[in-house]
PDB file of C-alpha atoms in Angstrom:
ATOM      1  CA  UNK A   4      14.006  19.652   6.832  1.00  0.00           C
ATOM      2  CA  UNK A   5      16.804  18.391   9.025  1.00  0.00           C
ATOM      3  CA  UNK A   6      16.629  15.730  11.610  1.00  0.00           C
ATOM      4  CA  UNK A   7      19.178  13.625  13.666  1.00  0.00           C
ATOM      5  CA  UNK A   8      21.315  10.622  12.053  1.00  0.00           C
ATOM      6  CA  UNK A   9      19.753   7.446  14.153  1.00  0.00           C
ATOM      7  CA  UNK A  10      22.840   5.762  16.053  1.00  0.00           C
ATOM      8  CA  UNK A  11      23.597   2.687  13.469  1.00  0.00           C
ATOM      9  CA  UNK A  12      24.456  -0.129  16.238  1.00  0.00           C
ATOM     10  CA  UNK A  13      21.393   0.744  17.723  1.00  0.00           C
ATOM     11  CA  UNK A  14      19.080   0.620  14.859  1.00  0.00           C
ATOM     12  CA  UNK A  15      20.784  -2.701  14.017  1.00  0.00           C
ATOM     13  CA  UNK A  16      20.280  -4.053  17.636  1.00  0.00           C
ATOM     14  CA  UNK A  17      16.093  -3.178  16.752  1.00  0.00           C
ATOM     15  CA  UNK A  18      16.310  -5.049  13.618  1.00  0.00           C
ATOM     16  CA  UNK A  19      18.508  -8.564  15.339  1.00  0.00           C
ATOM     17  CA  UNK A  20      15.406  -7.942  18.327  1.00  0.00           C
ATOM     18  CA  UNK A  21      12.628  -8.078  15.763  1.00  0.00           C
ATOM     19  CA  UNK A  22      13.773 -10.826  13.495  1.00  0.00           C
ATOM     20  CA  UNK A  23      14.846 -12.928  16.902  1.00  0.00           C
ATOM     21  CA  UNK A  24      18.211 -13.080  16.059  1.00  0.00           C
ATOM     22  CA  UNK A  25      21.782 -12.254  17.996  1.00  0.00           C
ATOM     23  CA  UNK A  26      24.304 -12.392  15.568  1.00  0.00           C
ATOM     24  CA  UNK A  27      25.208  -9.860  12.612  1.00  0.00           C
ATOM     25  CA  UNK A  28      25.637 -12.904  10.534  1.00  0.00           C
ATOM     26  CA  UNK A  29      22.144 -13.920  11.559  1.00  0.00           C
ATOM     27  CA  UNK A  30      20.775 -10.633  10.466  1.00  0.00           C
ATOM     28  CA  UNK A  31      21.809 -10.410   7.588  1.00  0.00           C
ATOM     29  CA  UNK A  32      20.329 -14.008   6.313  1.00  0.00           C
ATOM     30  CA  UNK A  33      17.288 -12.563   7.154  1.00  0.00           C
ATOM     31  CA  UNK A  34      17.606  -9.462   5.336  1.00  0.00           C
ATOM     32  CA  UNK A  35      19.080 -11.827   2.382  1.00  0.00           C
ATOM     33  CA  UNK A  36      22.586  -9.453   2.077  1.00  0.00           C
ATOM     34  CA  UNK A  37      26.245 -10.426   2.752  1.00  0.00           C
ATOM     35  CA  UNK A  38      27.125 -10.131   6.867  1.00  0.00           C
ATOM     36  CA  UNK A  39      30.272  -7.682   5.159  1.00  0.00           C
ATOM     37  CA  UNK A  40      27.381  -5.045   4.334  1.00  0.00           C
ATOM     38  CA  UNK A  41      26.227  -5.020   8.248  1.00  0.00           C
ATOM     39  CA  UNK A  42      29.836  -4.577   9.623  1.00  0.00           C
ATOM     40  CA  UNK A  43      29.907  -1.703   6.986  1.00  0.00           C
ATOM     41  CA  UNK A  44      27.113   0.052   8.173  1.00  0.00           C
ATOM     42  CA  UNK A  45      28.390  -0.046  11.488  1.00  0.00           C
ATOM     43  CA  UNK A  46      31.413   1.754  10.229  1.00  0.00           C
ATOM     44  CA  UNK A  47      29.616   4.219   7.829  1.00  0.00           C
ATOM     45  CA  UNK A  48      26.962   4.593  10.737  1.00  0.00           C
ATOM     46  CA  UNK A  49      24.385   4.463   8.838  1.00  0.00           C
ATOM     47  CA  UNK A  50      21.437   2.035   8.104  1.00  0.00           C
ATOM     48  CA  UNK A  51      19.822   1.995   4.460  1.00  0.00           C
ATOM     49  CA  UNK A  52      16.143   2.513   4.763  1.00  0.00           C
ATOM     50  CA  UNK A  53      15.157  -0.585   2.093  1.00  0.00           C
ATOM     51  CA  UNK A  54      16.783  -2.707   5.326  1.00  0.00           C
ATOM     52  CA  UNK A  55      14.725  -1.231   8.007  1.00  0.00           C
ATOM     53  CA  UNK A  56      11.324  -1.128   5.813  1.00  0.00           C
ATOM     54  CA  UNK A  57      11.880  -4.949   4.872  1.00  0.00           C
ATOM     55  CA  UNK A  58      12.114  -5.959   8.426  1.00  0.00           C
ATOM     56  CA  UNK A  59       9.031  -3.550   9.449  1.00  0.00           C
ATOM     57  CA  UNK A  60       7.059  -5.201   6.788  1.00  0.00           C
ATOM     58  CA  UNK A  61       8.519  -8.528   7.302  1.00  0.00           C
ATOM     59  CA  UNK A  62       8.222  -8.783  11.339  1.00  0.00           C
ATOM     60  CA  UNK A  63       5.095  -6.112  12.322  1.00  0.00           C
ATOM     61  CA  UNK A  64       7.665  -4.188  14.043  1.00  0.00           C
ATOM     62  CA  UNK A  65       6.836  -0.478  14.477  1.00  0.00           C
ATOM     63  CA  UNK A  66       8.238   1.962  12.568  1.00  0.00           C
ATOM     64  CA  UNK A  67       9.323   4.554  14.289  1.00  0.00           C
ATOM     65  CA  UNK A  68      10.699   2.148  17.087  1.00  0.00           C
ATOM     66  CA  UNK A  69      12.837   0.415  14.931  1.00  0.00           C
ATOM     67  CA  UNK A  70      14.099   4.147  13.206  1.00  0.00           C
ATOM     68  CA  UNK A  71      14.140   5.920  16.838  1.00  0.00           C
ATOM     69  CA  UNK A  72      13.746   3.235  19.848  1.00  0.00           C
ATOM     70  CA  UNK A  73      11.183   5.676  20.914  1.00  0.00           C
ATOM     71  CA  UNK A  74       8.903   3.207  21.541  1.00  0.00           C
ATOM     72  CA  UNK A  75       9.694   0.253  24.302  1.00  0.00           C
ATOM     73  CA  UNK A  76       5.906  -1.317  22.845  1.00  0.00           C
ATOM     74  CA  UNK A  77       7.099  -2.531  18.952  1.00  0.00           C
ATOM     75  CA  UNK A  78       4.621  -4.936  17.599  1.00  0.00           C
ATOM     76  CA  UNK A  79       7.314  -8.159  17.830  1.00  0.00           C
ATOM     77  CA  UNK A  80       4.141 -10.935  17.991  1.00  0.00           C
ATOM     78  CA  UNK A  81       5.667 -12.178  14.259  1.00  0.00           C
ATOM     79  CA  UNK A  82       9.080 -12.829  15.504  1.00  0.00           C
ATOM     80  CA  UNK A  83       9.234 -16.419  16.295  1.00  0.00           C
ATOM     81  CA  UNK A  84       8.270 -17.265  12.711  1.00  0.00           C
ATOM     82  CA  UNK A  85      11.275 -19.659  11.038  1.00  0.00           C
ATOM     83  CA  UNK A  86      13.579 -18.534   9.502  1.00  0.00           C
ATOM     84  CA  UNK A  87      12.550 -20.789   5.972  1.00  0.00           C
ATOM     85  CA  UNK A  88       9.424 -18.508   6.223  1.00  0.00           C
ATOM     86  CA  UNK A  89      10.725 -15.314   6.952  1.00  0.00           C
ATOM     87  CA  UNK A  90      13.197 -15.791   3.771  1.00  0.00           C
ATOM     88  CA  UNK A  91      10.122 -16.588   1.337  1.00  0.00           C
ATOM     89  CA  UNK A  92       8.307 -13.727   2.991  1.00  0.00           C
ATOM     90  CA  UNK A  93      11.670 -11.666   2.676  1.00  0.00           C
ATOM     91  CA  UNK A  94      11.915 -12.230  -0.960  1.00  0.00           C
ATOM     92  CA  UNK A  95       8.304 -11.746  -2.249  1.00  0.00           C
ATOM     93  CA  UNK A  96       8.584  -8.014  -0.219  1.00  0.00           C
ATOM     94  CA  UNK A  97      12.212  -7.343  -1.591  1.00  0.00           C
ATOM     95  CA  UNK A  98      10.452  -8.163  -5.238  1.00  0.00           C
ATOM     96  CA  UNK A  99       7.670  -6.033  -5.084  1.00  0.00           C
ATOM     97  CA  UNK A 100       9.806  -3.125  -3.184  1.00  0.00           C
ATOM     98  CA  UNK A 101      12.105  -2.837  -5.768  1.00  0.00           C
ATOM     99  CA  UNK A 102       9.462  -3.117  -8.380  1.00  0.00           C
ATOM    100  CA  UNK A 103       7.315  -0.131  -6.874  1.00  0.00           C
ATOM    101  CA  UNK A 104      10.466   2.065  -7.208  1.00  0.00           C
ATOM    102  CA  UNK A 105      10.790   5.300  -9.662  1.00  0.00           C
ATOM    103  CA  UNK A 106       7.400   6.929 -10.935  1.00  0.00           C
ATOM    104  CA  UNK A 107       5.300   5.111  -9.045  1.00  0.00           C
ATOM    105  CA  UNK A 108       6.400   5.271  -5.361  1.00  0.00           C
ATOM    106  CA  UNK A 109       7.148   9.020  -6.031  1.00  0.00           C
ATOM    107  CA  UNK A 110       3.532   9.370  -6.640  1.00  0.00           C
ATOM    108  CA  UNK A 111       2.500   7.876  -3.248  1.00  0.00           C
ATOM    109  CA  UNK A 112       4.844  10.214  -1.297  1.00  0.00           C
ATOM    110  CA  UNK A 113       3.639  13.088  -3.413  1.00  0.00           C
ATOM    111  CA  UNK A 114       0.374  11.955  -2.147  1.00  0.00           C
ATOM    112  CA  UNK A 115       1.002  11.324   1.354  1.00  0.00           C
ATOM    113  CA  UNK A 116       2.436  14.775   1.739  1.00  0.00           C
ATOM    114  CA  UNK A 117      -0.295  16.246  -0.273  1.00  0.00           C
ATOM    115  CA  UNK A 118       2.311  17.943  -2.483  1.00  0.00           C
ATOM    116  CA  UNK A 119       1.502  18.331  -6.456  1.00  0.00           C
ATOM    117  CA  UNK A 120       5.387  18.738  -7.647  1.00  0.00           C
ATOM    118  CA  UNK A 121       8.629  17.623  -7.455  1.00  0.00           C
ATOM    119  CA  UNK A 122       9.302  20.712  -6.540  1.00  0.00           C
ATOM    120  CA  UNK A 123       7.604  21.171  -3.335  1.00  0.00           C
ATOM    121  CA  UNK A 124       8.676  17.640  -2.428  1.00  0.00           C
ATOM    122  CA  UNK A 125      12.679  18.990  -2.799  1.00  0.00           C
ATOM    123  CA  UNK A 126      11.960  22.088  -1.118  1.00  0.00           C
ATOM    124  CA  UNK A 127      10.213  20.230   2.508  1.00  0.00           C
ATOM    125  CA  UNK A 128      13.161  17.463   2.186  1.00  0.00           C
ATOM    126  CA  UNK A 129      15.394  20.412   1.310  1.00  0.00           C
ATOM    127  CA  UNK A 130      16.972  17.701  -1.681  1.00  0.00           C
ATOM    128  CA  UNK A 131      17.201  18.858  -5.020  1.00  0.00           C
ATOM    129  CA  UNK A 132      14.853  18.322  -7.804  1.00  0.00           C
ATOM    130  CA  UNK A 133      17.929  16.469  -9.924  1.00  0.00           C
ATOM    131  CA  UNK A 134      17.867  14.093  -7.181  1.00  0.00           C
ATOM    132  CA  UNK A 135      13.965  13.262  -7.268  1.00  0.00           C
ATOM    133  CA  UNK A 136      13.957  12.823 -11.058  1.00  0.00           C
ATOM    134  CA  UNK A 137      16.867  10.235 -10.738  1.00  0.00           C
ATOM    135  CA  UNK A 138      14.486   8.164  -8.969  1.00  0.00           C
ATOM    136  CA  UNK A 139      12.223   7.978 -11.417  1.00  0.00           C
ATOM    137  CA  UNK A 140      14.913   7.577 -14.573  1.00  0.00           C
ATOM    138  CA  UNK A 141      16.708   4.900 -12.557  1.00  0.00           C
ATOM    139  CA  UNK A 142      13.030   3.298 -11.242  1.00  0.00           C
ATOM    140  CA  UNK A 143      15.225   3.404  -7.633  1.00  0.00           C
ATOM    141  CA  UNK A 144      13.517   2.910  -4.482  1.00  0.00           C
ATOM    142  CA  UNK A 145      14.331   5.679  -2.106  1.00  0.00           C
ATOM    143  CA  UNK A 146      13.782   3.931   1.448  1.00  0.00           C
ATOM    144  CA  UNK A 147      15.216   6.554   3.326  1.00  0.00           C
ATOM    145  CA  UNK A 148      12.619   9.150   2.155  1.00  0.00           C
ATOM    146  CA  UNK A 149       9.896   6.474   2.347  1.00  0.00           C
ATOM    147  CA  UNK A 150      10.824   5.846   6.061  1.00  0.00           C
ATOM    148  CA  UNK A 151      10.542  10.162   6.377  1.00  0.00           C
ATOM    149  CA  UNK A 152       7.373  10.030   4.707  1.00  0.00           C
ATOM    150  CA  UNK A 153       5.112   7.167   6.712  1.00  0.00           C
ATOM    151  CA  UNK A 154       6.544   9.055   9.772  1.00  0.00           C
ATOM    152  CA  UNK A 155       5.696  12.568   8.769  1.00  0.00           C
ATOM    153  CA  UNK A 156       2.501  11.662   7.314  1.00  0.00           C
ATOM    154  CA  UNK A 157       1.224   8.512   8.914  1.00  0.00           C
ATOM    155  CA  UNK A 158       0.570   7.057   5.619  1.00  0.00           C
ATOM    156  CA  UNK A 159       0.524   2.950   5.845  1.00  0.00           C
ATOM    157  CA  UNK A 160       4.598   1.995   5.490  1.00  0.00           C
ATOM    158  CA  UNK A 161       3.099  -1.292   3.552  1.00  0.00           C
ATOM    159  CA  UNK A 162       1.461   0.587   0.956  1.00  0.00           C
ATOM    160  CA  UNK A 163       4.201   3.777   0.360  1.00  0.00           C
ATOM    161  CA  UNK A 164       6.737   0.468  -0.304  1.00  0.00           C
ATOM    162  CA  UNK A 165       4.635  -1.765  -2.650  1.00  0.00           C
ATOM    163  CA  UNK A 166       1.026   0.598  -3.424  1.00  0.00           C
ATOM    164  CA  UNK A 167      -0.426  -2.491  -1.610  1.00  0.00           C
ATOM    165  CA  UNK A 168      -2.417  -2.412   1.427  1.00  0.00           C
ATOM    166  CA  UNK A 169      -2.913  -5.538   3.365  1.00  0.00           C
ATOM    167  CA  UNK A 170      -5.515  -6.834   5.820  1.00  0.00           C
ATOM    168  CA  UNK A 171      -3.377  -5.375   8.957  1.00  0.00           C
ATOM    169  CA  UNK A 172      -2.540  -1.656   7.792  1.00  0.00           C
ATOM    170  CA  UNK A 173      -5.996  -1.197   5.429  1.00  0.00           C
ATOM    171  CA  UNK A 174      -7.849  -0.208   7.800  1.00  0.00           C
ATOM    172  CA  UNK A 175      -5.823   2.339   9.906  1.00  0.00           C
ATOM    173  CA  UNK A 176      -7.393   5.402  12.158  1.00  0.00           C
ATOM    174  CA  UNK A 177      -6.181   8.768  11.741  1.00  0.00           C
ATOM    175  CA  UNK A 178      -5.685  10.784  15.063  1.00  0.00           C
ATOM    176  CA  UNK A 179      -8.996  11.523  14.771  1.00  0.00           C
ATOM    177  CA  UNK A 180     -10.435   8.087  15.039  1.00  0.00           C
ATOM    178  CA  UNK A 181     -11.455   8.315  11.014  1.00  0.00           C
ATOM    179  CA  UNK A 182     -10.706   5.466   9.610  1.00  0.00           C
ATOM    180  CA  UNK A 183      -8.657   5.046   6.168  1.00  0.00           C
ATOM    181  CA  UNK A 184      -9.616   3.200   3.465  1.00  0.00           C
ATOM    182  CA  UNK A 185      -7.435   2.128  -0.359  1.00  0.00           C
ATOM    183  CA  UNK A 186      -8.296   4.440  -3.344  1.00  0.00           C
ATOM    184  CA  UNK A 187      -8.430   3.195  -6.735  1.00  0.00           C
ATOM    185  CA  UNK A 188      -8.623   4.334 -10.316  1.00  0.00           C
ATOM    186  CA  UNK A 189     -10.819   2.714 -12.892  1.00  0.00           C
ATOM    187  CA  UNK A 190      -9.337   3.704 -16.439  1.00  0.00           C
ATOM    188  CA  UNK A 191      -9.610   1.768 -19.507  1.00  0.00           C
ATOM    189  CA  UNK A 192     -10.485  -1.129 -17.880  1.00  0.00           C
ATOM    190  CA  UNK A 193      -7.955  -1.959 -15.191  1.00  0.00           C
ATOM    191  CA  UNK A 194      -7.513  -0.970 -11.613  1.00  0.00           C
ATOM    192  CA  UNK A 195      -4.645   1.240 -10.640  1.00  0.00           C
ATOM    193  CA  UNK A 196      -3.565   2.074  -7.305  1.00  0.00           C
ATOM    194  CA  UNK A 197      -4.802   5.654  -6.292  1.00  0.00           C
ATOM    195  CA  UNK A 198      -3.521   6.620  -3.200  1.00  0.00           C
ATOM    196  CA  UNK A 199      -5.621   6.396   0.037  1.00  0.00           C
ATOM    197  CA  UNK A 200      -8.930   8.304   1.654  1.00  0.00           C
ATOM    198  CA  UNK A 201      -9.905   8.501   5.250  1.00  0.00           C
ATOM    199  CA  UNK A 202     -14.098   8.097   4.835  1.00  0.00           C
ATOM    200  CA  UNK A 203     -17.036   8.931   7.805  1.00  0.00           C
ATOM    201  CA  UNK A 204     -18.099   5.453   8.803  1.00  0.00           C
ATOM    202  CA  UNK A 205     -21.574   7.141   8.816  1.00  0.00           C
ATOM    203  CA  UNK A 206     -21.370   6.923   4.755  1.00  0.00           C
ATOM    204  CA  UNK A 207     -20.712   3.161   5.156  1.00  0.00           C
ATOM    205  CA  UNK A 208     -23.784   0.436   5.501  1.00  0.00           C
ATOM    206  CA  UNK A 209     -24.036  -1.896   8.559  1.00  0.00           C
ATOM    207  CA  UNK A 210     -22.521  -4.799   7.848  1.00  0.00           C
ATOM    208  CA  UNK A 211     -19.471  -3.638   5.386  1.00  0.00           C
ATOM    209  CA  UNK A 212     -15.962  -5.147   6.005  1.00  0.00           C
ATOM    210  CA  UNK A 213     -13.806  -2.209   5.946  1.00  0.00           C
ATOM    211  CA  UNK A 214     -10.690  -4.341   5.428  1.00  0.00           C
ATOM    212  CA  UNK A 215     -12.146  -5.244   2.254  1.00  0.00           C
ATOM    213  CA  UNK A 216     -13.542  -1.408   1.240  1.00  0.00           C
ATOM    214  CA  UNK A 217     -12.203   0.882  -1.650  1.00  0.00           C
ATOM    215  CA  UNK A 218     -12.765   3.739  -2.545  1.00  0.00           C
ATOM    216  CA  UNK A 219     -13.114   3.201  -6.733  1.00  0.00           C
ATOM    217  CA  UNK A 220     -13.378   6.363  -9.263  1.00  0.00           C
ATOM    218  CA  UNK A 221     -14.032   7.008 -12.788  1.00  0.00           C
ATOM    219  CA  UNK A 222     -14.581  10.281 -14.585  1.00  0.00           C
ATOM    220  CA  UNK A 223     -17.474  12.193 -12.012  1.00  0.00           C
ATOM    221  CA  UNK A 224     -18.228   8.859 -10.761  1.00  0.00           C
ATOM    222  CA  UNK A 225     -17.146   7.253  -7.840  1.00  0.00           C
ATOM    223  CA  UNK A 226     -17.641   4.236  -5.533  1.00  0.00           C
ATOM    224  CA  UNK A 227     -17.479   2.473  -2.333  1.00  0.00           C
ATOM    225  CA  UNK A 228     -17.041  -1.317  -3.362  1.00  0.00           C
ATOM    226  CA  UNK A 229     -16.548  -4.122  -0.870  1.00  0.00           C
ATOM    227  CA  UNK A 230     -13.980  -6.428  -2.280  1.00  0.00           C
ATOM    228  CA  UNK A 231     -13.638 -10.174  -2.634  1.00  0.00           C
ATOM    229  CA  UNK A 232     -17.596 -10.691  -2.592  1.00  0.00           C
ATOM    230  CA  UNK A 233     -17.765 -13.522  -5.431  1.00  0.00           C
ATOM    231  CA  UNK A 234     -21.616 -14.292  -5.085  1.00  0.00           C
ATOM    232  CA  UNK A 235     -23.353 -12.461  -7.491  1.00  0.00           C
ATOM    233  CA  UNK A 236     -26.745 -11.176  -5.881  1.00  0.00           C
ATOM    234  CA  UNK A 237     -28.752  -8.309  -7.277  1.00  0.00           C
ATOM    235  CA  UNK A 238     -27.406  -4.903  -7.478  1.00  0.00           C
ATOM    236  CA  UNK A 239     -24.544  -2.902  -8.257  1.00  0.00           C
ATOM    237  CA  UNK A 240     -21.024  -4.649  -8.742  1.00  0.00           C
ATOM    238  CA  UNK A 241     -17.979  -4.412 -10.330  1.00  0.00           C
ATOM    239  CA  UNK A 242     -17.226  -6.855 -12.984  1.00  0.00           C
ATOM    240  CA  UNK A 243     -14.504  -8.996 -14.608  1.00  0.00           C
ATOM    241  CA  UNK A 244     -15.535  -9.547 -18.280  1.00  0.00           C
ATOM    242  CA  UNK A 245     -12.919 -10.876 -20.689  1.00  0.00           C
ATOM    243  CA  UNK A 246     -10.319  -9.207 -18.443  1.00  0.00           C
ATOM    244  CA  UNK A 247     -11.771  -5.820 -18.943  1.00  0.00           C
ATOM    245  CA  UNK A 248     -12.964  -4.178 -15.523  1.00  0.00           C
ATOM    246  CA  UNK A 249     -16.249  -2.098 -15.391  1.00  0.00           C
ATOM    247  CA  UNK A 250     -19.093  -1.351 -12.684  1.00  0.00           C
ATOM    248  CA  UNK A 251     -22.408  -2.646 -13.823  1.00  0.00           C
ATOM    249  CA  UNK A 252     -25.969  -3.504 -12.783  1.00  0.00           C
ATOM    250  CA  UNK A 253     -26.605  -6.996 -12.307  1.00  0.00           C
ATOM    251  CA  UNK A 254     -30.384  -8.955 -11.932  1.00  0.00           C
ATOM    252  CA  UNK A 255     -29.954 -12.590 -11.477  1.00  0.00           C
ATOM    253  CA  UNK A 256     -32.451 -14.914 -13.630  1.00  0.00           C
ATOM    254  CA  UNK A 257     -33.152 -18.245 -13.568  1.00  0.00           C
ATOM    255  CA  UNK A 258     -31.054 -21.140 -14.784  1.00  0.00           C
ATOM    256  CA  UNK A 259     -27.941 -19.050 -13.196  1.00  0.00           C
ATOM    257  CA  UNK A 260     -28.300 -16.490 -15.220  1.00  0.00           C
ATOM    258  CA  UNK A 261     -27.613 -12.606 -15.260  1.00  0.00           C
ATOM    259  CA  UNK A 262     -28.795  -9.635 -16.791  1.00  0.00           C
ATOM    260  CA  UNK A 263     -26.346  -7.026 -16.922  1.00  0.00           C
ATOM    261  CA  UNK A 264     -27.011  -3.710 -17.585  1.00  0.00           C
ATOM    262  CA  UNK A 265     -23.908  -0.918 -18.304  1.00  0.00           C
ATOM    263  CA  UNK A 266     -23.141   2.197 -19.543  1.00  0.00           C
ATOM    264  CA  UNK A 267     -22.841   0.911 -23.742  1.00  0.00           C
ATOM    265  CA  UNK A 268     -25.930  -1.441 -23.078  1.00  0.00           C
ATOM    266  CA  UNK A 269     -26.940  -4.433 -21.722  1.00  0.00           C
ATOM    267  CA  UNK A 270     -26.861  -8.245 -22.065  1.00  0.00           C
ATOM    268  CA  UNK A 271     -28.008 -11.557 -20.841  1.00  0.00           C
ATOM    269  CA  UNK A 272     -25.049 -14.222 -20.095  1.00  0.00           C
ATOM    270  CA  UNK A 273     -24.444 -17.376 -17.460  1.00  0.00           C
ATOM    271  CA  UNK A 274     -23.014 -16.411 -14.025  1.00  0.00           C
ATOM    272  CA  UNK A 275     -19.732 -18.356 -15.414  1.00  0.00           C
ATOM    273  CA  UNK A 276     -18.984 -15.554 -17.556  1.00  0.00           C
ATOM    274  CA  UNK A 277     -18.211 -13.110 -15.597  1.00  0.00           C
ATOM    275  CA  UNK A 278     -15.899 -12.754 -12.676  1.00  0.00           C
ATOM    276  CA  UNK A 279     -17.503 -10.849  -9.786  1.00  0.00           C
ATOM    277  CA  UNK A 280     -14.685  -8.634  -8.028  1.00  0.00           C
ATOM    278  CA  UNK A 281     -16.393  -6.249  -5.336  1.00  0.00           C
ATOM    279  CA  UNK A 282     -19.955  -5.313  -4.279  1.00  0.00           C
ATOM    280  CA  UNK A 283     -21.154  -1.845  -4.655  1.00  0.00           C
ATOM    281  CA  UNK A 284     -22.114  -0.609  -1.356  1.00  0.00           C
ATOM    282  CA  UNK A 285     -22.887   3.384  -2.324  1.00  0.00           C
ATOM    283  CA  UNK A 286     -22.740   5.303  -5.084  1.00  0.00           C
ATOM    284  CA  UNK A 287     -21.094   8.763  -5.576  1.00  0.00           C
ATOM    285  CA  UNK A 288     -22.470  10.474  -9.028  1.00  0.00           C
ATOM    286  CA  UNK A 289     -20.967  13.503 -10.131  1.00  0.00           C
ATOM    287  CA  UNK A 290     -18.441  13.701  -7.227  1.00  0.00           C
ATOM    288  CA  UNK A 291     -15.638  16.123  -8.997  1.00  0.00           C
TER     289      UNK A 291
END
């Protein structure tokens, strides 16, 4: 796969425009770098993709505008923020960027693409294998690729960079109008991010925040949970005990008390005991 080198002063003029700056010294505050790196991508022509993704992420600027100038409509509604807030937003995203490098953000573009291997990954970017397992020895964060892959695939840019989705880019619509939802993986207690799922909103009960939706497997059993509910009510919900994550059913009794029923048994404890984390909203039994 081949494309077109984007013209560096242009990309760079994109990046001043959605921060709301002029200057190359400017930019590069906001991007937290020294203003020698800008005037050197000028010269090597070239724009590293960790600068462009931090400003997408850190402005609401779109993508492929900022990569191409394709598009005369970017979102630039966050660009009057100050600059004190853009560098504390700046360095929270650079932390978690750099810290969702190697295995992990491999797996996200592997899912994106739908691939299975490395290998099918090298052949469609036409890089070689060598290259992809560097990422992962070195836990580096390939931006450039990431960039290739939310524009290829339409995958959220937010959660190929950190495997987090926010409240924005959770809910996003496929061509089709189906709307995408986060996937998750319950194993041995903990939550791990799973890639993402586009779901029928027919499947989904009135009422359901689909910002706040996951889709939540274990073994043959899956779920849709709406996170964030903390008021425990009757019914299915996924629970914080001691740290350890599980899905259980839950009666309320009286003198705030619960009766908790799960797969090893069940139990009778005060509503202080547990931490609620998401409401069950349908269940999926033997989905494999």
């Amino acid at each position: 796969m081949s494309e077109s080198k984007p013209n560096a002063s242009e990309v760079l003029d994109r990046l001043s425009s959605s921060y709301g700056v002029s200057t190359q010294k400017e930019l590069a505050v906001c991007l937290e770098i020294s203003p020698g790196n800008v005037s050197a991508w000028v010269q090597r022509g070239s724009v590293p993709g960790n600068a462009i993704i931090k400003c997408a992420l850190d402005t609401g600027a779109d993508l492929k505008w900022l990569v191409t100038g394709l598009f005369a409509n970017a979102n630039l509604k966050n660009t009057n923020i100050s600059k004190s807030a853009r560098t504390d937003s700046g360095k929270t995203l650079l932390k978690k960027m750099l810290s969702a490098g190697g295995k992990s953000v491999l797996k996200r573009i592997l899912d994106a693409y739908g691939f299975t291997t490395q290998k099918e990954l090298s052949e469609y970017l036409e890089i070689s294998t060598g290259t992809i397992s560097t990422w992962v020895r070195r836990e580096y964060f390939p931006g450039d690729v990431v960039i290739t892959c939310a524009l290829d695939t339409g995958a959220s840019l937010e959660w190929l960079a950190t495997g987090e989705m926010g409240i924005a880019s959770q809910v996003e619509t496929a061509a089709s109008g189906i709307p995408m939802i986060s996937k998750k993986l319950l194993l041995a207690g903990k939550l791990d991010e799973d890639g993402f799922c586009y779901i029928d909103e027919t499947f989904v009960p009135d009422g359901v925040n689909l910002n706040n939706l996951n889709f939540v497997r274990s073994g043959k059993s899956a779920w849709l949970i709406e996170m964030g509910i903390s008021e425990i009510s009757n019914g299915s919900w996924l629970l914080d005990i001691d740290g350890i994550l599980d899905v259980y059913a839950v009666s309320r009794r009286p003198g705030s008390k619960l009766r908790v029923i799960g797969q090893d048994g069940e139990f009778e404890c005060s509503t202080n005991e547990v931490i609620a984390k998401g409401l069950v909203v349908a269940l999926l039994k033997n989905y494999i």
